[in-house]
Short mmCIF file of C-alpha atoms and ligand atoms in Angstrom, two decimals:
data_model
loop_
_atom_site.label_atom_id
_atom_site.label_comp_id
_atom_site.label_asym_id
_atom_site.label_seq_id
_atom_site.Cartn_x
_atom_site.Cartn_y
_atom_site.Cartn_z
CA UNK A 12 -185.92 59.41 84.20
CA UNK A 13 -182.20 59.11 84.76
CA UNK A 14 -181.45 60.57 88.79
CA UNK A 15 -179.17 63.72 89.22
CA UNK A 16 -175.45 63.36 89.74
CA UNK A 17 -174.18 66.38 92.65
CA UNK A 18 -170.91 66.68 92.35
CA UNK A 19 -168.78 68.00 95.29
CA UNK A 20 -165.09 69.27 95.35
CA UNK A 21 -163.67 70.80 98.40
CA UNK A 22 -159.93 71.40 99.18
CA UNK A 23 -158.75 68.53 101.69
CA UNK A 24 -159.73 69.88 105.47
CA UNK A 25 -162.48 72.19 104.37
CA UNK A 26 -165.15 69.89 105.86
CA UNK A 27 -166.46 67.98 103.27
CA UNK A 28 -166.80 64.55 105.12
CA UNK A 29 -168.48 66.26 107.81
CA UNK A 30 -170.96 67.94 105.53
CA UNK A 31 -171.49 64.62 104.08
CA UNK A 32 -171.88 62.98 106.49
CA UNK A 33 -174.88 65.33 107.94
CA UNK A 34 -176.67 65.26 104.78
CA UNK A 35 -176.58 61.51 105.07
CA UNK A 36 -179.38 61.61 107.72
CA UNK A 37 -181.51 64.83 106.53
CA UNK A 38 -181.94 63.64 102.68
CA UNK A 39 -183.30 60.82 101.27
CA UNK A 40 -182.84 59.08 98.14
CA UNK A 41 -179.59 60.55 97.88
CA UNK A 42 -176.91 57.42 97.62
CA UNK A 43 -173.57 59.02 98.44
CA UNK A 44 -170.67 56.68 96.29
CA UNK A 45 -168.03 55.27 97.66
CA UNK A 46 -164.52 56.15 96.00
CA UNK A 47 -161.54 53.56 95.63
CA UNK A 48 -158.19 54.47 96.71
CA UNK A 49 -155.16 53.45 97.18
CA UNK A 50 -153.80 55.42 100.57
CA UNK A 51 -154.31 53.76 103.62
CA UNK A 52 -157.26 54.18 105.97
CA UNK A 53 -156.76 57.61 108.57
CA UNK A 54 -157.81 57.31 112.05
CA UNK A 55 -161.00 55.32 112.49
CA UNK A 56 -161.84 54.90 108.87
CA UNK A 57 -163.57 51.84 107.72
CA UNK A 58 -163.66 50.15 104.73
CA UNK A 59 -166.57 50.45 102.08
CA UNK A 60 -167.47 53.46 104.36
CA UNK A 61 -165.41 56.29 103.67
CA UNK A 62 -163.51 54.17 100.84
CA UNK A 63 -162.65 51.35 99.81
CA UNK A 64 -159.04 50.45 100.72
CA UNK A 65 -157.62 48.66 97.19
CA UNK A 66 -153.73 48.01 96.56
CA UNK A 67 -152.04 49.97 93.61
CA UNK A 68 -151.62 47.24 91.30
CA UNK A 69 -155.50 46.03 92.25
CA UNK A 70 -156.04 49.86 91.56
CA UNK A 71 -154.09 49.59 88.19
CA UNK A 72 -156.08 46.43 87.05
CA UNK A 73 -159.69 48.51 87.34
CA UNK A 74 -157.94 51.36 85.37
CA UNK A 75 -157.20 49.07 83.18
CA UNK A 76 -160.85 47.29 82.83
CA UNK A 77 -162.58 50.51 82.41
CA UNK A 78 -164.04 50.28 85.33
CA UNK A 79 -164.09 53.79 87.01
CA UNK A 80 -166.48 56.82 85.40
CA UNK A 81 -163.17 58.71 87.04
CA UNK A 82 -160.20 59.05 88.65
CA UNK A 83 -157.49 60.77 89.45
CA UNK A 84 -153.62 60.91 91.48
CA UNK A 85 -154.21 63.42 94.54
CA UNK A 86 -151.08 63.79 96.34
CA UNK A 87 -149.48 60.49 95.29
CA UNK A 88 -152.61 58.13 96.00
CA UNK A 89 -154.91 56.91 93.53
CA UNK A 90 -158.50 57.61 94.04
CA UNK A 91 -161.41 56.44 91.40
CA UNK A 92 -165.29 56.92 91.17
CA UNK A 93 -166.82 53.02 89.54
CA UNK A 94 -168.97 52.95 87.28
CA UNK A 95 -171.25 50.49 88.67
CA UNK A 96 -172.53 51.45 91.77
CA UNK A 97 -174.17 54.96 89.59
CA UNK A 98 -175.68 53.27 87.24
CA UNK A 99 -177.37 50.74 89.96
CA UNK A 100 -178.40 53.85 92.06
CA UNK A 101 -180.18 55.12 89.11
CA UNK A 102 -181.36 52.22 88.29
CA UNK A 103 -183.29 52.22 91.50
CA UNK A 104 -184.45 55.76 91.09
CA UNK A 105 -181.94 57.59 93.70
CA UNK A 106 -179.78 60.49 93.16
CA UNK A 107 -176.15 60.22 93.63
CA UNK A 108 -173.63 62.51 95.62
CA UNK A 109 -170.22 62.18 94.47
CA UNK A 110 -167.32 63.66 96.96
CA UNK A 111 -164.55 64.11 94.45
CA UNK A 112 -161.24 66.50 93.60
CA UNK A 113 -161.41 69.17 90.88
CA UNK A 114 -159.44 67.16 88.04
CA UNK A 115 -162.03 64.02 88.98
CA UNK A 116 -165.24 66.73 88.47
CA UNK A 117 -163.62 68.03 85.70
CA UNK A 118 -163.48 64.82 83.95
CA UNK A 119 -167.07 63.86 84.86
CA UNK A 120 -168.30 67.30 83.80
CA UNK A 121 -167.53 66.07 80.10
CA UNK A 122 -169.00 62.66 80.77
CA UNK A 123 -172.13 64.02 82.32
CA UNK A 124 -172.70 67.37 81.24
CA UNK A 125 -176.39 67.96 83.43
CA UNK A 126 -174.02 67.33 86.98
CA UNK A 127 -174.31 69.56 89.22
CA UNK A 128 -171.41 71.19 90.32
CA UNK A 129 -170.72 72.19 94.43
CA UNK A 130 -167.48 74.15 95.19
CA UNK A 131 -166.77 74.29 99.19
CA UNK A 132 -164.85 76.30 100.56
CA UNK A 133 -162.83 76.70 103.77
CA UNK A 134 -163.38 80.93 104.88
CA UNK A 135 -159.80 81.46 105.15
CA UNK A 136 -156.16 79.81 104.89
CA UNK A 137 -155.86 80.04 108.93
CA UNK A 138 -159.43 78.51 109.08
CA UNK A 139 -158.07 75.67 106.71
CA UNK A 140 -154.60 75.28 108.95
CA UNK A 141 -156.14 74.96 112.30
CA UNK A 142 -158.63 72.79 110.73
CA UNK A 143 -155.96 70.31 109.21
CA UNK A 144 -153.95 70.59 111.97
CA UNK A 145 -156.74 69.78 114.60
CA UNK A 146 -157.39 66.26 112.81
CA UNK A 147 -153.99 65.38 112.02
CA UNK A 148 -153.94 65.74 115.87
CA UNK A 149 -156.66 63.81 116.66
CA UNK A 150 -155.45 60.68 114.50
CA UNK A 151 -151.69 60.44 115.73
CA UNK A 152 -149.17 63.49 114.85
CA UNK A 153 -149.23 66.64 112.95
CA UNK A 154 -146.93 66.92 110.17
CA UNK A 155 -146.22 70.48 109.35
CA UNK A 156 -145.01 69.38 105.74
CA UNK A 157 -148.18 67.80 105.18
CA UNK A 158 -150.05 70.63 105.95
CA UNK A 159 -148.14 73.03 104.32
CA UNK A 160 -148.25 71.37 100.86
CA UNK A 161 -152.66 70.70 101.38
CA UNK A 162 -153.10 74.62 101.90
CA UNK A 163 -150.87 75.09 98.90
CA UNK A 164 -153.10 72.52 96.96
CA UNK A 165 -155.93 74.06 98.50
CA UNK A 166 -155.50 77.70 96.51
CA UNK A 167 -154.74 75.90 92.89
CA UNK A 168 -158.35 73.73 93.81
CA UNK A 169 -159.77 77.29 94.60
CA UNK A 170 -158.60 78.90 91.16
CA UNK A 171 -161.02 76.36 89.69
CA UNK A 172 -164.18 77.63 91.55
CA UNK A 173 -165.25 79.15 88.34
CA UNK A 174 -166.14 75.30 87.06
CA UNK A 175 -168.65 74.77 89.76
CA UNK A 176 -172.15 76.40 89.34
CA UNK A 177 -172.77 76.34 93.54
CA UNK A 178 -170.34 77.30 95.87
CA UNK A 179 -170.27 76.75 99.88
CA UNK A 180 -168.35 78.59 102.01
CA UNK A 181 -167.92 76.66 105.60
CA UNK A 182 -167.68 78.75 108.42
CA UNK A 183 -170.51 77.77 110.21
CA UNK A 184 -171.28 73.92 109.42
CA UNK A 185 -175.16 73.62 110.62
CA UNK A 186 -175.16 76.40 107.71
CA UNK A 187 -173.43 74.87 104.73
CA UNK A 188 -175.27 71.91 105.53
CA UNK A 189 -178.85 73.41 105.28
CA UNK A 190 -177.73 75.25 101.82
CA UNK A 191 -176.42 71.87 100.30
CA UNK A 192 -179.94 70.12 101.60
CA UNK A 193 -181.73 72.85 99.88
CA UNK A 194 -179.73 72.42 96.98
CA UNK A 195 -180.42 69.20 96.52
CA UNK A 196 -183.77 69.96 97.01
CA UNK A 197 -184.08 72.82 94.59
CA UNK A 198 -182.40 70.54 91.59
CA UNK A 199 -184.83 67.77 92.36
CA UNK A 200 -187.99 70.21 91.95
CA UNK A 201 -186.26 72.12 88.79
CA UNK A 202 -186.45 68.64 86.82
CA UNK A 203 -190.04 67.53 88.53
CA UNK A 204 -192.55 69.11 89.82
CA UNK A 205 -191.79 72.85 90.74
CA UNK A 206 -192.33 74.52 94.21
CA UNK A 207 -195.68 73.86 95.22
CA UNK A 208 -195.47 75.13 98.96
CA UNK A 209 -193.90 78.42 100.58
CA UNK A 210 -191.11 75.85 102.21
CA UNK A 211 -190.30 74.64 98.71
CA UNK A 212 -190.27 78.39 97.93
CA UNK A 213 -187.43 79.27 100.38
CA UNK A 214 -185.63 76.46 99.73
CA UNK A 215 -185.08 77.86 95.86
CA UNK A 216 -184.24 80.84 97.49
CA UNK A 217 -181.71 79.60 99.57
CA UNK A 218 -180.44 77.36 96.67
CA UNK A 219 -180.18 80.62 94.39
CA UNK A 220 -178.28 82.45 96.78
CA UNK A 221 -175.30 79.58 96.81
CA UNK A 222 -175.41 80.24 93.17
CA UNK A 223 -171.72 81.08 91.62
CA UNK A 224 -173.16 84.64 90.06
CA UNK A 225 -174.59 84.89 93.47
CA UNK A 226 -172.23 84.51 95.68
CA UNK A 227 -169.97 86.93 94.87
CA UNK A 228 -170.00 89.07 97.74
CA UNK A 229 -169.57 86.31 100.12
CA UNK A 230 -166.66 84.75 98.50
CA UNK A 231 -164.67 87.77 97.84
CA UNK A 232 -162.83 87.75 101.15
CA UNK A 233 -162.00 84.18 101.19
CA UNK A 234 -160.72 84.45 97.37
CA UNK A 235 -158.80 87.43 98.47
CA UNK A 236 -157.40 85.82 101.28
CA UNK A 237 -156.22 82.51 99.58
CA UNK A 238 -154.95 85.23 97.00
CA UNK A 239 -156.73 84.04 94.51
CA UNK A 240 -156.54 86.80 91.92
CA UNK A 241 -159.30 87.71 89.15
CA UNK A 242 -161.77 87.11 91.07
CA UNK A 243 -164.68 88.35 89.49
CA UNK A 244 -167.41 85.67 89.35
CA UNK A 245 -168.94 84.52 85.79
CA UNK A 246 -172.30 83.25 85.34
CA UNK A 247 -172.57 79.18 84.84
P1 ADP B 315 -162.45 67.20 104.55
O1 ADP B 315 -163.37 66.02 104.39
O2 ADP B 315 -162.86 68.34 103.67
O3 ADP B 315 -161.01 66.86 104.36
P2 ADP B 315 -163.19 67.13 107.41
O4 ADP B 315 -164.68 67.00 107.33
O5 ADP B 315 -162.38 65.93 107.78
O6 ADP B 315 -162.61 67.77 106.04
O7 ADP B 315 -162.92 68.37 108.39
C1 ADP B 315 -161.59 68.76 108.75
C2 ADP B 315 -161.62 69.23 110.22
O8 ADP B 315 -162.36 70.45 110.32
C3 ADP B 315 -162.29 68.23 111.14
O9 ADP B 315 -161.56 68.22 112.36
C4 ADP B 315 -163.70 68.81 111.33
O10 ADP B 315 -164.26 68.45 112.58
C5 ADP B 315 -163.42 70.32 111.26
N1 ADP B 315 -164.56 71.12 110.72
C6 ADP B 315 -165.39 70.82 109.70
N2 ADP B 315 -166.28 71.83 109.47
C7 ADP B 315 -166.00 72.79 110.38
C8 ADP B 315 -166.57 74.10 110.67
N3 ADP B 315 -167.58 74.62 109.98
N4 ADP B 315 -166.01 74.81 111.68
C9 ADP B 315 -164.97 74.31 112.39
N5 ADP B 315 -164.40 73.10 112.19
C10 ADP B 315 -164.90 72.34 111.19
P1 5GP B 316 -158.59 62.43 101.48
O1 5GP B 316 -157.36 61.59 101.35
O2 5GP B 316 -158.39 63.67 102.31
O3 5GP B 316 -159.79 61.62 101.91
O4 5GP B 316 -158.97 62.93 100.02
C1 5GP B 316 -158.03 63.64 99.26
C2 5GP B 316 -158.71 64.19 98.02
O5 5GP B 316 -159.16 63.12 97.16
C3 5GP B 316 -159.96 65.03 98.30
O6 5GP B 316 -159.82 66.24 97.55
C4 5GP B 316 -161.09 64.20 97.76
O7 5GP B 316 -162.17 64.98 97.25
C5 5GP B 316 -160.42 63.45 96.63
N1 5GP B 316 -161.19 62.27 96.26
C6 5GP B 316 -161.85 61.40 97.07
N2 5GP B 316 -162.45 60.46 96.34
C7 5GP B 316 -162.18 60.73 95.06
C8 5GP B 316 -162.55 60.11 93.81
O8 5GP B 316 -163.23 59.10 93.75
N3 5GP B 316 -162.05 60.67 92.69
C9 5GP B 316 -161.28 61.77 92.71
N4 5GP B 316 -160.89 62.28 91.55
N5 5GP B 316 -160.94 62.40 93.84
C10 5GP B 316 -161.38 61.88 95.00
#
């Protein structure tokens, strides 16, 4: 049986690396791709860790030899899920998490229609500001341009929370990172096995609460806040 594709999309800042990378060491079997890009590497990035560090024009050439599943321009840099490491991941029976902007899921979505879809969210635009701001400070100087256009990107990736059938909201990290583990875990017994234990049962629990038709209470404020308007939530 083919593995499960999770898809995550997060505005820049809202904590997504560091979600990832706690889920790294509390699931297994879950193989976490590496994107491409073209930026440079921030702070004490390494390469074929948090990316892989490619030139445009080597960028251009994989484009070109239909070699990513995905990818996308995110302000001004190139960044691209391949094909290749998936389909080996499958191959060897693992799940994969893909860490990837809305027009990248979107495009996916149509590839691989039984993805599933993780929205998180920062709990407010100050949250998101301080947030940017602290880690621009910790890797050199904070550019208030910079910021300024990533929390305006950050409500137009928020308008598109409708796509995704989970969504996270980070306040508290130890939090979002137990819901996405019992995601994960949820999808994996929906397509095996079932619960079979009470743990198993409150992890579907928890996983049905992060639900998009569930979560509308919770998200409300932060919606409201970003000023996201129409913000009922639809069932996915
Ligand atoms: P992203 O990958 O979404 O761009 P990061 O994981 O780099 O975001 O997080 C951005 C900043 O916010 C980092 O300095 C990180 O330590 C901090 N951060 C992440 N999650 C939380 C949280 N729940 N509460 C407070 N700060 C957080
Ligand atoms: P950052 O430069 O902050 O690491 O990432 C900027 C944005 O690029 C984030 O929204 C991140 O999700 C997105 N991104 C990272 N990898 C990929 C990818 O492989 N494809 C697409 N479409 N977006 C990606």
């Amino acid at each position: 049986m083919a593995g499960i594709l999770f898809l995550i999309s997060a505005p820049s800042g809202s904590g997504k690396s560091s979600l990832v990378n706690r889920l790294r060491s509390l699931v297994e079997n879950l193989e976490f791709s590496v994107s491409y890009t073209s930026r440079t590497p921030r702070g004490s990035e390494q390469e074929a860790r948090e990316y892989h560090f490619i030139s445009r024009d080597e960028f251009e050439r994989m484009i070109h030899a239909g070699e990513f599943l995905e990818y996308a321009d995110v302000f001004g840099n190139y960044y691209g899920t391949a094909r290749q490491p998936i389909n080996e991941a499958f191959a060897k029976g693992k799940d994969v998490l893909l860490d990837i902007d809305v027009q990248g899921a979107s495009q996916v979505r149509n590839k691989m229609s039984d993805s599933v879809n993780i929205f998180l969210m920062p709990p407010s635009p100050d949250d998101l500001a301080y947030r940017l701001r602290s880690r621009s400070r910790a890797e050199g100087a904070v550019q208030e341009e910079i910021i300024r256009r990533r929390l305006a990107k950050a409500r137009e990736e928020i308008e598109n929370y409708r796509e995704y059938g989970y969504i996270l909201v980070n306040d508290i990290l130890d939090r979002a990172v137990e819901e996405m583990a019992a995601i994960v875990a949820a999808e994996r017994m929906s397509r095996n096995h079932g619960p079979s234990t009470r743990d198993d049962e409150e992890l579907i629990a928890k996983a049905e609460k992060c639900r998009q038709r569930n979560s509308e209470v919770r998200i409300k404020p932060v919606l409201q806040a970003f000023g996201v308007v129409n913000a009922e939530a639809t069932p996915v």
